[in-house]
């Protein structure tokens, strides 16, 4: 399951989305996330899903890879679904016990929230899968550069964020390796109650933290050995600039925001059952 995490990984391939300016992609993902939170109907959710499908097709990313990345959050998805299904309330009651009520409206809301979470995770995965870590750093730094006038460390923050994303897959592989090593020595992570499993994780966390600090120290020493001193006065091999592709992407996002703002009112008349708000 740890190897299935796609956030932070980069899939090197030549595609329309890969060639987009990283600044545009970062802004686009933020707009997409905000739009996902503002969506209140299944029609709006369908608009976001259709837009995401177009982005995935334009990026040439394997659909199987994106679906595999959802395995890492199945516990969160299950918790979100159960929480909303039992605590949302409603008029058509199927089951009731203490403070928990399973209703038709609760089930509809639970499905809606789970689908929203899937769209959010997949959208974030598309950003990291189509943007190289160095390019992502340049994009974040360029967006934060105006804050340098108030002494904000734009380059340092961009570097920290990119390194954190870059080392997510590395730490996951390290955790998987430690888990297999501990299992070979007789450790069990899947047996017993919740308290037993929590205690069993301690032998995994300690070496994982030690490995993370060791990697951080080695990275710092490597940067110091190469006389790395930050972004001031540094030149770049690839200068960021907007192209016609970014213009096409901007037009697509303007259309998306317009549909979300209208909340797909054109379709509400045709499909009134899907127009309920959440």
Coordinates of C-alpha atoms in Angstrom, one line a residue:
X1 CA 0.0 0.0 0.0
X2 CA 2.9 2.4 0.8
X3 CA 4.2 2.1 -2.8
X4 CA 0.8 3.1 -4.2
X5 CA 1.1 6.7 -3.0
X6 CA 1.4 8.9 -6.1
X7 CA 1.5 12.4 -4.4
X8 CA 5.1 13.6 -4.7
X9 CA 6.1 11.3 -7.5
X10 CA 7.0 12.5 -11.0
X11 CA 6.0 10.6 -14.2
X12 CA 8.5 11.7 -16.9
X13 CA 6.7 11.8 -20.3
X14 CA 6.1 14.4 -23.0
X15 CA 2.5 15.7 -22.9
X16 CA 0.5 18.9 -23.2
X17 CA 0.2 19.2 -19.4
X18 CA 3.8 18.4 -18.7
X19 CA 4.8 21.4 -20.9
X20 CA 2.6 23.9 -19.1
X21 CA 4.2 26.6 -17.0
X22 CA 4.5 25.4 -13.3
X23 CA 3.1 28.7 -12.0
X24 CA 0.0 28.1 -14.0
X25 CA -0.4 24.5 -12.8
X26 CA 0.1 25.5 -9.2
X27 CA -2.6 28.2 -9.4
X28 CA -4.8 25.9 -11.4
X29 CA -4.7 23.2 -8.7
X30 CA -5.5 25.7 -6.0
X31 CA -8.5 27.0 -8.1
X32 CA -9.6 23.4 -8.7
X33 CA -9.4 22.6 -5.0
X34 CA -11.4 25.7 -4.0
X35 CA -14.0 24.9 -6.7
X36 CA -14.3 21.4 -5.4
X37 CA -15.2 22.8 -1.9
X38 CA -17.7 25.2 -3.4
X39 CA -19.5 22.6 -5.4
X40 CA -22.8 21.7 -3.8
X41 CA -24.5 19.4 -6.3
X42 CA -23.8 16.2 -8.2
X43 CA -24.0 18.2 -11.4
X44 CA -21.1 20.4 -10.3
X45 CA -19.2 17.3 -9.2
X46 CA -19.7 15.8 -12.6
X47 CA -18.3 19.0 -14.2
X48 CA -15.2 18.7 -12.1
X49 CA -14.9 15.0 -12.9
X50 CA -15.2 15.7 -16.7
X51 CA -12.6 18.5 -16.4
X52 CA -10.2 16.1 -14.5
X53 CA -10.7 13.4 -17.2
X54 CA -9.7 15.9 -19.9
X55 CA -6.6 16.9 -17.8
X56 CA -5.6 13.2 -17.3
X57 CA -6.1 12.5 -21.1
X58 CA -4.0 15.6 -22.0
X59 CA -1.2 14.5 -19.5
X60 CA -1.1 11.0 -20.9
X61 CA -0.9 9.6 -17.4
X62 CA -1.8 6.0 -16.9
X63 CA -5.3 5.8 -15.4
X64 CA -4.2 2.7 -13.5
X65 CA -1.5 4.7 -11.7
X66 CA -4.0 7.3 -10.5
X67 CA -6.4 4.6 -9.3
X68 CA -3.6 2.8 -7.6
X69 CA -2.8 6.0 -5.7
X70 CA -6.3 5.9 -4.1
X71 CA -5.5 2.7 -2.3
X72 CA -3.4 4.7 0.2
X73 CA -6.4 6.7 1.4
X74 CA -9.0 4.0 1.5
X75 CA -9.2 4.2 5.3
X76 CA -9.8 7.9 5.1
X77 CA -12.4 7.4 2.4
X78 CA -14.1 4.7 4.5
X79 CA -14.1 7.0 7.6
X80 CA -15.5 9.9 5.6
X81 CA -18.2 7.8 4.2
X82 CA -19.3 6.2 7.5
X83 CA -19.1 9.5 9.4
X84 CA -21.3 11.4 6.9
X85 CA -23.7 8.4 6.5
X86 CA -24.4 8.0 10.2
X87 CA -24.3 11.6 11.4
X88 CA -25.8 13.7 8.6
X89 CA -29.5 13.1 9.5
X90 CA -32.4 13.0 7.2
X91 CA -36.1 12.1 7.0
X92 CA -36.0 8.6 5.4
X93 CA -34.5 6.6 8.2
X94 CA -33.1 3.1 7.5
X95 CA -31.4 2.4 10.8
X96 CA -31.2 4.2 14.2
X97 CA -29.1 3.5 17.3
X98 CA -28.2 6.0 20.0
X99 CA -26.9 9.1 18.1
X100 CA -26.3 7.2 14.9
X101 CA -29.0 7.4 12.1
X102 CA -28.6 5.8 8.7
X103 CA -30.8 7.8 6.3
X104 CA -31.3 8.1 2.6
X105 CA -30.1 11.7 2.7
X106 CA -27.1 10.7 4.8
X107 CA -26.1 8.0 2.2
X108 CA -26.4 10.5 -0.6
X109 CA -24.2 13.0 1.3
X110 CA -21.7 10.3 2.2
X111 CA -21.2 9.3 -1.5
X112 CA -20.9 13.0 -2.4
X113 CA -18.2 13.7 0.2
X114 CA -16.3 10.5 -0.7
X115 CA -16.3 11.5 -4.4
X116 CA -15.2 15.0 -3.6
X117 CA -12.2 13.6 -1.6
X118 CA -11.3 11.3 -4.6
X119 CA -11.3 14.3 -7.0
X120 CA -9.1 16.4 -4.6
X121 CA -6.5 13.7 -4.2
X122 CA -6.4 12.9 -7.9
X123 CA -6.1 16.5 -8.8
X124 CA -3.2 17.0 -6.5
X125 CA -1.5 13.8 -7.9
X126 CA -1.8 15.2 -11.4
X127 CA 0.2 18.2 -10.4
X128 CA 3.1 16.3 -8.9
X129 CA 3.1 13.6 -11.6
X130 CA 3.4 16.1 -14.4
X131 CA 5.8 18.6 -12.8
X132 CA 9.5 17.8 -12.1
X133 CA 10.6 18.7 -8.5
X134 CA 13.1 21.4 -9.7
X135 CA 10.4 22.9 -12.0
X136 CA 8.0 22.9 -9.1
X137 CA 10.5 24.7 -6.9
X138 CA 10.9 27.4 -9.5
X139 CA 7.2 27.8 -9.9
X140 CA 6.5 28.1 -6.1
X141 CA 9.4 30.6 -5.7
X142 CA 8.2 32.7 -8.6
X143 CA 4.7 32.9 -7.1
X144 CA 6.1 33.8 -3.6
X145 CA 8.7 36.3 -5.0
X146 CA 6.5 39.4 -4.5
X147 CA 6.5 38.6 -0.8
X148 CA 10.3 39.1 -0.7
X149 CA 9.7 42.8 -0.4
X150 CA 8.5 42.1 3.2
X151 CA 11.6 39.9 3.9
X152 CA 9.7 36.7 3.3
X153 CA 12.1 33.8 2.5
X154 CA 10.4 32.8 -0.8
X155 CA 13.2 30.6 -2.1
X156 CA 13.8 28.8 1.2
X157 CA 10.0 28.1 1.6
X158 CA 9.8 26.8 -2.0
X159 CA 12.8 24.6 -1.5
X160 CA 11.4 23.1 1.7
X161 CA 8.0 22.4 0.2
X162 CA 9.6 20.7 -2.8
X163 CA 12.0 18.6 -0.8
X164 CA 9.1 17.5 1.4
X165 CA 7.1 16.4 -1.6
X166 CA 10.1 14.8 -3.2
X167 CA 10.9 12.7 -0.2
X168 CA 7.3 11.4 0.4
X169 CA 7.9 8.4 -2.0
X170 CA 11.4 7.9 -0.6
X171 CA 10.1 7.7 3.0
X172 CA 7.3 5.4 2.0
X173 CA 9.8 3.0 0.4
X174 CA 11.9 3.2 3.5
X175 CA 8.9 2.5 5.7
X176 CA 8.0 -0.5 3.5
X177 CA 11.6 -1.8 3.7
X178 CA 11.6 -1.5 7.5
X179 CA 8.2 -3.2 7.8
X180 CA 9.4 -6.2 5.8
X181 CA 12.6 -6.3 7.9
X182 CA 10.6 -6.2 11.2
X183 CA 8.2 -8.8 9.9
X184 CA 11.1 -11.1 9.1
X185 CA 12.1 -10.8 12.7
X186 CA 8.7 -11.9 13.9
X187 CA 6.9 -8.5 14.3
X188 CA 3.2 -8.5 13.6
X189 CA 1.4 -5.3 12.3
X190 CA -2.0 -6.8 11.4
X191 CA -2.9 -9.0 14.4
X192 CA -4.5 -8.1 17.7
X193 CA -6.6 -5.2 18.8
X194 CA -6.2 -1.5 18.1
X195 CA -3.9 -0.9 21.1
X196 CA -1.7 -3.8 20.2
X197 CA -1.4 -2.5 16.6
X198 CA -0.5 0.9 17.9
X199 CA 2.3 -0.5 20.0
X200 CA 3.5 -2.6 17.1
X201 CA 4.0 0.6 15.0
X202 CA 6.6 2.0 17.5
X203 CA 9.4 -0.3 16.2
X204 CA 8.6 1.0 12.7
X205 CA 8.5 4.7 13.6
X206 CA 11.7 4.9 15.5
X207 CA 14.0 3.7 12.6
X208 CA 11.9 5.6 10.1
X209 CA 12.5 8.9 12.0
X210 CA 16.2 8.1 12.4
X211 CA 16.5 7.4 8.6
X212 CA 14.6 10.7 7.8
X213 CA 17.0 12.8 10.0
X214 CA 20.0 11.0 8.5
X215 CA 18.8 11.8 5.0
X216 CA 18.1 15.4 5.9
X217 CA 21.7 15.7 7.3
X218 CA 23.2 14.1 4.3
X219 CA 21.2 16.5 2.0
X220 CA 22.3 19.5 4.0
X221 CA 26.0 18.5 3.9
X222 CA 25.7 17.9 0.1
X223 CA 24.2 21.3 -0.4
X224 CA 26.9 23.0 1.7
X225 CA 29.7 21.1 -0.1
X226 CA 28.4 22.5 -3.4
X227 CA 28.3 26.0 -1.9
X228 CA 24.6 26.3 -2.2
X229 CA 23.5 29.7 -0.8
X230 CA 19.9 30.1 -1.9
X231 CA 18.1 31.9 -4.7
X232 CA 19.7 35.3 -4.6
X233 CA 22.0 36.0 -7.6
X234 CA 21.4 32.5 -9.1
X235 CA 20.6 32.0 -12.7
X236 CA 18.4 29.2 -14.1
X237 CA 18.8 26.9 -17.1
X238 CA 15.2 27.0 -18.0
X239 CA 13.5 30.4 -17.7
X240 CA 9.8 30.3 -16.9
X241 CA 7.5 31.9 -19.4
X242 CA 3.9 31.6 -20.4
X243 CA 3.1 30.1 -23.8
X244 CA 0.0 29.4 -25.9
X245 CA -0.5 26.2 -24.0
X246 CA -1.0 28.3 -20.8
X247 CA -3.5 30.5 -22.6
X248 CA -5.5 27.4 -23.6
X249 CA -5.3 26.2 -20.0
X250 CA -6.5 29.6 -18.7
X251 CA -9.4 29.6 -21.0
X252 CA -10.4 26.1 -19.9
X253 CA -10.2 27.1 -16.2
X254 CA -12.3 30.2 -16.9
X255 CA -15.0 28.0 -18.4
X256 CA -14.8 25.6 -15.4
X257 CA -15.2 28.4 -12.9
X258 CA -18.1 29.8 -14.9
X259 CA -19.9 26.4 -14.8
X260 CA -19.2 26.1 -11.1
X261 CA -20.4 29.6 -10.4
X262 CA -23.6 28.9 -12.3
X263 CA -23.8 25.5 -10.5
X264 CA -24.7 23.9 -13.7
X265 CA -28.2 25.6 -13.6
X266 CA -28.8 24.6 -17.3
X267 CA -28.8 21.0 -16.3
X268 CA -30.8 21.4 -13.1
X269 CA -34.0 21.7 -15.1
X270 CA -33.3 18.5 -16.9
X271 CA -32.1 16.5 -13.9
X272 CA -33.8 17.9 -10.8
X273 CA -33.1 14.9 -8.7
X274 CA -29.3 15.7 -8.9
X275 CA -29.7 19.3 -8.0
X276 CA -30.0 18.9 -4.2
X277 CA -27.4 20.9 -2.2
X278 CA -25.1 19.5 0.4

